[in-house]
Short mmCIF file of C-alpha atoms in Angstrom, two decimals:
data_model
loop_
_atom_site.label_atom_id
_atom_site.label_comp_id
_atom_site.label_asym_id
_atom_site.label_seq_id
_atom_site.Cartn_x
_atom_site.Cartn_y
_atom_site.Cartn_z
CA MET O 1 0.00 0.00 0.00
CA GLU O 2 1.49 3.36 -1.08
CA PRO O 3 1.96 5.99 1.63
CA ARG O 4 -0.35 8.95 1.35
CA ASN O 5 0.91 12.54 1.64
CA PRO O 6 -0.62 14.45 4.52
CA ARG O 7 -3.31 16.90 3.45
CA TRP O 8 -1.46 19.80 5.09
CA LEU O 9 1.76 19.32 3.05
CA LEU O 10 0.66 20.97 -0.20
CA PRO O 11 -0.78 24.13 1.49
CA LEU O 12 2.41 24.40 3.53
CA VAL O 13 4.58 24.19 0.40
CA LEU O 14 2.43 26.80 -1.34
CA LEU O 15 2.70 29.05 1.70
CA LEU O 16 6.46 28.71 2.12
CA ALA O 17 7.45 28.92 -1.56
CA PRO O 18 6.96 32.72 -1.90
CA VAL O 19 8.77 33.26 1.39
CA LEU O 20 11.73 31.18 0.27
CA VAL O 21 11.86 32.96 -3.08
CA MET O 22 11.77 36.33 -1.31
CA LEU O 23 14.55 35.31 1.07
CA GLY O 24 16.62 34.10 -1.86
CA LEU O 25 16.19 37.40 -3.71
CA MET O 26 17.11 39.34 -0.57
CA ALA O 27 20.27 37.27 -0.10
CA TRP O 28 21.21 37.70 -3.77
CA SER O 29 20.61 41.46 -3.54
CA ALA O 30 22.69 41.76 -0.35
CA MET O 31 25.57 39.82 -1.87
CA GLY O 32 25.44 42.04 -4.94
CA SER O 33 25.62 45.18 -2.78
CA LEU O 34 28.63 43.87 -0.87
CA ASP O 35 30.40 42.87 -4.08
CA VAL O 36 29.97 46.40 -5.51
CA ALA O 37 31.22 47.96 -2.27
CA ARG O 38 34.25 45.67 -1.95
CA SER O 39 35.20 46.15 -5.58
CA ALA O 40 35.01 49.95 -5.25
CA ALA O 41 37.30 49.89 -2.20
CA VAL O 42 39.85 47.78 -4.11
CA PHE O 43 39.86 50.14 -7.11
CA ALA O 44 40.19 53.23 -4.88
CA GLY O 45 43.01 51.86 -2.76
CA GLN O 46 44.11 54.53 -0.30
CA GLN O 47 42.47 57.38 -2.22
CA PRO O 48 39.20 59.05 -1.12
CA PHE O 49 36.28 57.87 -3.23
CA CYS O 50 32.50 57.81 -3.48
CA ILE O 51 29.78 56.13 -5.53
CA GLN O 52 26.84 57.72 -7.33
CA THR O 53 23.96 55.98 -9.06
CA GLY O 54 21.94 56.87 -12.13
CA GLY O 55 18.41 58.09 -11.53
CA GLN O 56 15.47 58.50 -13.86
CA ARG O 57 15.23 62.21 -14.67
CA ARG O 58 17.50 64.41 -12.58
CA GLY O 59 20.77 62.66 -13.23
CA TYR O 60 22.99 61.04 -10.66
CA LYS O 61 22.62 60.93 -6.88
CA PRO O 62 25.11 59.89 -4.19
CA ALA O 63 24.80 56.38 -2.78
CA LEU O 64 24.13 56.87 0.93
CA GLY O 65 23.78 53.24 2.01
CA LEU O 66 24.48 49.68 0.91
CA ASN O 67 20.86 49.33 -0.17
CA ALA O 68 21.60 51.81 -2.99
CA LEU O 69 24.19 49.39 -4.41
CA SER O 70 21.86 46.42 -4.82
CA PRO O 71 21.12 45.06 -8.32
CA PHE O 72 17.53 46.28 -7.91
CA ALA O 73 18.48 49.86 -6.97
CA MET O 74 21.62 50.46 -9.06
CA LYS O 75 19.84 50.38 -12.37
CA SER O 76 19.58 53.53 -14.46
CA LYS O 77 16.32 54.17 -16.29
CA SER O 78 17.82 56.89 -18.47
CA ARG O 79 19.83 56.16 -21.62
CA GLY O 80 22.27 58.96 -20.86
CA LEU O 81 23.24 57.70 -17.40
CA PHE O 82 25.37 54.81 -16.19
CA HIS O 83 23.98 52.44 -13.56
CA GLY O 84 26.70 53.53 -11.16
CA VAL O 85 29.84 55.66 -11.22
CA LEU O 86 32.86 55.29 -8.95
CA VAL O 87 34.64 58.61 -8.35
CA VAL O 88 38.23 58.22 -7.13
CA ASP O 89 39.93 61.44 -6.01
CA GLY O 90 43.36 62.23 -7.39
CA GLN O 91 45.59 64.62 -9.31
CA PRO O 92 45.08 66.46 -11.59
CA GLY O 93 41.44 65.43 -11.17
CA PRO O 94 39.19 62.53 -10.20
CA THR O 95 39.24 59.22 -12.07
CA LEU O 96 35.85 57.75 -12.99
CA TYR O 97 34.72 54.14 -13.39
CA ASN O 98 31.43 52.79 -14.69
CA TRP O 99 29.71 49.80 -13.09
CA SER O 100 29.03 47.15 -15.73
CA ARG O 101 26.06 44.96 -14.81
CA ALA O 102 26.98 42.44 -17.51
CA ARG O 103 30.62 42.12 -16.41
CA GLU O 104 29.87 42.81 -12.72
CA GLN O 105 32.90 45.02 -12.33
CA TRP O 106 34.07 48.62 -12.53
CA ASP O 107 35.30 49.70 -15.98
CA PHE O 108 37.59 52.69 -16.48
CA LEU O 109 35.90 55.66 -18.17
CA PRO O 110 38.11 57.42 -20.76
CA ASP O 111 38.17 61.22 -20.78
CA ARG O 112 35.56 61.57 -23.51
CA ALA O 113 32.98 59.47 -21.65
CA ALA O 114 33.94 60.91 -18.25
CA ALA O 115 33.33 64.45 -19.55
CA ASP O 116 29.61 63.64 -19.85
CA VAL O 117 29.34 62.56 -16.19
CA THR O 118 28.27 65.15 -13.64
CA ILE O 119 29.89 64.34 -10.29
CA ARG O 120 27.26 64.41 -7.53
CA CYS O 121 29.11 62.78 -4.61
CA LEU O 122 31.97 64.02 -2.43
CA PRO O 123 34.92 61.59 -2.26
CA ARG O 124 35.74 60.42 1.28
CA ARG O 125 38.27 57.96 2.59
CA ASN O 126 36.80 54.50 3.37
CA PHE O 127 33.52 55.52 1.77
CA THR O 128 31.97 52.05 1.51
CA GLN O 129 33.29 51.00 4.93
CA ARG O 130 31.25 53.84 6.39
CA MET O 131 28.02 52.51 4.84
CA THR O 132 25.19 50.81 6.68
CA TRP O 133 22.24 49.07 5.05
CA TRP O 134 20.10 52.20 5.40
CA PRO O 135 20.84 55.66 3.93
CA ASP O 136 22.90 57.80 6.29
CA ARG O 137 24.22 61.00 4.71
CA ALA O 138 26.30 62.07 7.70
CA ARG O 139 27.91 58.67 8.18
CA VAL O 140 29.21 58.51 4.61
CA GLY O 141 30.38 62.14 4.81
CA GLN O 142 28.02 63.71 2.30
CA PRO O 143 27.00 67.33 3.02
CA ASP O 144 23.39 68.43 3.44
CA GLY O 145 21.93 69.93 0.30
CA ALA O 146 22.76 69.35 -3.36
CA PHE O 147 26.49 68.87 -4.05
CA VAL O 148 27.83 68.87 -7.60
CA ARG O 149 31.14 69.28 -9.39
CA ILE O 150 30.94 70.93 -12.82
CA GLY O 151 34.21 71.54 -14.62
CA ASP O 152 36.78 72.81 -12.15
CA ARG O 153 34.24 74.19 -9.65
CA SER O 154 32.12 72.52 -7.00
CA TYR O 155 28.77 73.79 -5.73
CA LEU O 156 26.77 73.04 -2.60
CA ILE O 157 23.19 74.33 -2.66
CA ALA O 158 21.78 74.65 0.85
CA PRO O 159 18.59 72.65 1.61
CA ASP O 160 16.50 75.84 2.02
CA PHE O 161 16.93 76.52 -1.70
CA ARG O 162 15.67 73.03 -2.62
CA GLY O 163 18.46 72.62 -5.16
CA GLN O 164 18.44 70.04 -7.90
CA VAL O 165 21.10 69.16 -10.42
CA SER O 166 20.78 67.81 -13.93
CA GLN O 167 23.56 67.25 -16.47
CA ARG O 168 25.78 70.35 -16.11
CA SER O 169 22.92 72.46 -14.77
CA LEU O 170 21.93 73.90 -11.38
CA PHE O 171 18.33 74.53 -10.33
CA PHE O 172 17.13 76.20 -7.14
CA GLN O 173 14.21 78.22 -5.79
CA ALA O 174 14.66 81.82 -4.64
CA SER O 175 12.81 85.13 -4.90
CA THR O 176 13.92 88.30 -6.68
CA PRO O 177 15.47 90.77 -6.23
CA ASP O 178 17.52 89.32 -3.31
CA PHE O 179 17.43 85.64 -4.34
CA LEU O 180 16.50 84.49 -0.85
CA PRO O 181 14.83 81.12 -0.07
CA VAL O 182 11.04 80.92 -0.40
CA PRO O 183 8.47 78.64 1.28
CA ASP O 184 7.76 75.44 -0.60
CA GLU O 185 4.36 75.78 -2.30
CA GLY O 186 4.77 72.88 -4.68
CA GLN O 187 4.42 73.42 -8.39
CA GLU O 188 3.41 77.07 -7.97
CA SER O 189 6.62 78.05 -6.20
CA ARG O 190 8.69 76.10 -8.72
CA MET O 191 7.07 78.05 -11.56
CA ARG O 192 7.40 81.46 -9.90
CA PHE O 193 10.72 81.15 -8.15
CA GLY O 194 12.65 78.63 -10.23
CA ASN O 195 16.18 79.70 -11.16
CA SER O 196 18.74 77.86 -13.24
CA VAL O 197 22.37 78.01 -14.35
CA GLU O 198 22.92 75.86 -17.43
CA PHE O 199 26.45 75.39 -18.71
CA ARG O 200 25.74 75.43 -22.42
CA SER O 201 26.19 77.62 -25.50
CA SER O 202 24.34 80.91 -26.05
CA GLU O 203 22.86 79.80 -29.38
CA TRP O 204 19.44 78.98 -27.93
CA MET O 205 19.12 82.44 -26.38
CA LEU O 206 20.25 84.18 -29.55
CA ASP O 207 17.76 82.18 -31.60
CA LEU O 208 14.98 83.88 -29.63
CA LEU O 209 15.93 87.19 -31.23
CA GLU O 210 15.64 86.02 -34.81
CA ARG O 211 12.93 87.92 -36.68
CA ARG O 212 12.19 89.95 -33.51
CA GLU O 213 12.31 93.66 -32.84
CA PRO O 214 13.35 93.81 -29.19
CA GLN O 215 13.46 96.97 -27.11
CA ASP O 216 16.67 98.09 -25.47
CA LEU O 217 16.75 97.20 -21.77
CA ASP O 218 18.51 100.39 -20.71
CA SER O 219 15.81 102.45 -22.42
CA ALA O 220 12.86 100.58 -20.90
CA GLY O 221 12.64 102.84 -17.83
CA SER O 222 10.58 102.30 -14.70
CA ARG O 223 7.37 101.84 -16.68
CA PRO O 224 8.29 99.67 -19.65
CA THR O 225 5.98 99.67 -22.65
CA LEU O 226 4.73 96.26 -23.72
CA ARG O 227 4.58 95.62 -27.45
CA PRO O 228 3.39 92.00 -27.69
CA ASP O 229 4.26 89.95 -30.74
CA LYS O 230 1.96 87.34 -32.24
CA ASP O 231 2.77 85.01 -29.35
CA GLY O 232 1.98 87.62 -26.70
CA PHE O 233 5.59 88.35 -25.67
CA THR O 234 7.46 91.63 -25.51
CA PHE O 235 11.21 91.22 -26.00
CA PHE O 236 13.87 93.33 -24.31
CA VAL O 237 17.57 92.94 -25.01
CA GLY O 238 20.85 94.01 -23.41
CA ARG O 239 24.01 94.21 -25.52
CA ASP O 240 27.72 94.62 -24.87
CA GLU O 241 29.89 97.43 -26.29
CA ARG O 242 30.23 95.50 -29.55
CA GLY O 243 26.48 95.18 -29.93
CA VAL O 244 26.44 91.45 -29.14
CA PRO O 245 23.32 90.41 -27.15
CA HIS O 246 24.03 88.99 -23.69
CA THR O 247 20.60 89.40 -22.03
CA VAL O 248 17.09 88.63 -23.29
CA VAL O 249 13.92 89.28 -21.27
CA LEU O 250 10.48 88.04 -22.37
CA CYS O 251 7.60 89.85 -20.64
CA THR O 252 3.82 89.53 -20.62
CA PRO O 253 1.33 91.75 -18.73
CA GLN O 254 1.67 91.35 -14.97
CA THR O 255 -1.44 89.83 -13.34
CA GLN O 256 -2.43 88.55 -9.93
CA ARG O 257 -2.21 85.00 -11.20
CA ASN O 258 1.09 85.63 -12.96
CA PRO O 259 3.01 88.27 -10.95
CA MET O 260 6.44 87.04 -12.13
CA SER O 261 5.61 87.85 -15.73
CA CYS O 262 9.13 88.41 -17.08
CA GLN O 263 11.43 85.53 -17.90
CA HIS O 264 14.99 86.79 -17.75
CA ARG O 265 17.99 85.10 -19.40
CA PHE O 266 21.57 86.26 -19.60
CA TYR O 267 24.75 84.59 -20.78
CA THR O 268 28.09 84.83 -19.00
CA ASP O 269 30.88 82.58 -17.68
CA GLY O 270 29.96 79.91 -20.23
CA ALA O 271 26.45 79.47 -18.81
CA MET O 272 22.85 80.49 -19.41
CA TRP O 273 21.38 82.08 -16.28
CA THR O 274 17.58 82.14 -16.02
CA PHE O 275 15.15 83.61 -13.48
CA SER O 276 11.73 85.26 -13.35
CA HIS O 277 10.73 88.63 -11.95
CA ARG O 278 7.95 91.21 -11.93
CA LEU O 279 7.54 93.67 -14.78
CA ASP O 280 8.10 96.61 -12.44
CA GLN O 281 11.52 95.18 -11.53
CA LEU O 282 12.78 95.34 -15.10
CA GLN O 283 14.71 98.58 -14.56
CA SER O 284 16.84 96.79 -11.93
CA TRP O 285 17.96 94.10 -14.35
CA ARG O 286 21.69 94.72 -13.88
CA GLU O 287 21.43 94.67 -10.09
CA MET O 288 19.40 91.45 -10.10
CA GLN O 289 21.94 89.74 -12.36
CA ALA O 290 24.74 90.74 -10.00
CA VAL O 291 22.87 89.39 -6.95
CA PHE O 292 22.05 86.17 -8.81
CA ARG O 293 25.72 85.63 -9.64
CA ALA O 294 26.74 86.43 -6.06
CA ARG O 295 24.27 83.85 -4.75
CA VAL O 296 25.68 81.15 -7.03
CA ASP O 297 29.21 82.22 -6.06
CA GLY O 298 28.11 81.52 -2.49
CA PHE O 299 27.11 78.00 -3.51
CA ALA O 300 30.56 77.61 -5.10
CA GLU O 301 32.25 78.78 -1.90
CA ALA O 302 30.19 76.28 0.12
CA GLY O 303 31.23 73.53 -2.31
CA ARG O 304 34.89 74.50 -1.95
CA ARG O 305 34.66 74.42 1.84
CA ALA O 306 32.99 70.99 1.74
CA GLU O 307 35.85 69.65 -0.39
CA GLU O 308 38.44 71.22 1.89
CA GLN O 309 36.80 69.61 4.92
CA ALA O 310 36.76 66.22 3.18
CA PHE O 311 40.43 66.63 2.27
CA GLY O 312 41.30 67.58 5.85
CA ASP O 313 39.39 64.61 7.24
CA ALA O 314 41.22 62.28 4.84
CA ALA O 315 44.57 63.62 5.99
CA THR O 316 43.82 62.81 9.61
CA ASP O 317 42.27 59.36 9.04
#
């Protein structure tokens, strides 16, 4: 007579199977995280280093815990971003490596590919050894706010400005004319008080002036006259001593719903600077540009101090 399986065996197997699969995936994910961390430490040697991962829209972000290095998390959803980038500090500049999911190792990035990577993490000695399984910004030595290195300058945007960074671009929220932080009112505050510095060519700004008849900014006065084109915009332009445009302002009538009715762009230092202001502030355009640049210079000074602190900490470790 053949033995009969107990009636409770099949329900038990069906109950335990998902649990066992989940435990297996968790173990595989944890092993993957540790492999990435150990490999990064080997490549960095005694040099300070950090790891950043590719996001979906806003570019890279620093890895703040081992959970960010798992195969599930370290997976870019943008074609222009690597899954993960290892930044190893050195002279004359940092060396970058790309995490290859297929090869499961760090691959050296040549200068041409590295030039397209915006560095979002601050190299620290023993970076991965500092990590726990949960994100801990202070433990891994990453400053509060949005840190980024673009070219030969670093920037640290304080949390009050709600800074974000895309490829070679800074975004933050502040009010004119002093460019001070504003309360977070969601989409409305982002539309009214959004400011950006985009390291790009001036061609896009100059294209705005094609087939336009802009007014001179210095002649606009305290009560500028609006002469809307077919799209409803009045264009104002500022030029240098050679007559080359460096500032373009697009204005519409100021209303209660749209008080920041002028979109202001100027080009300097290899970047396009953009902010919005009221129509009655147009006469102060030079002063506002100067304050805007001073604010961003403050972010650069904060970034420099953060790097100096990291360098000092590395020297005493």
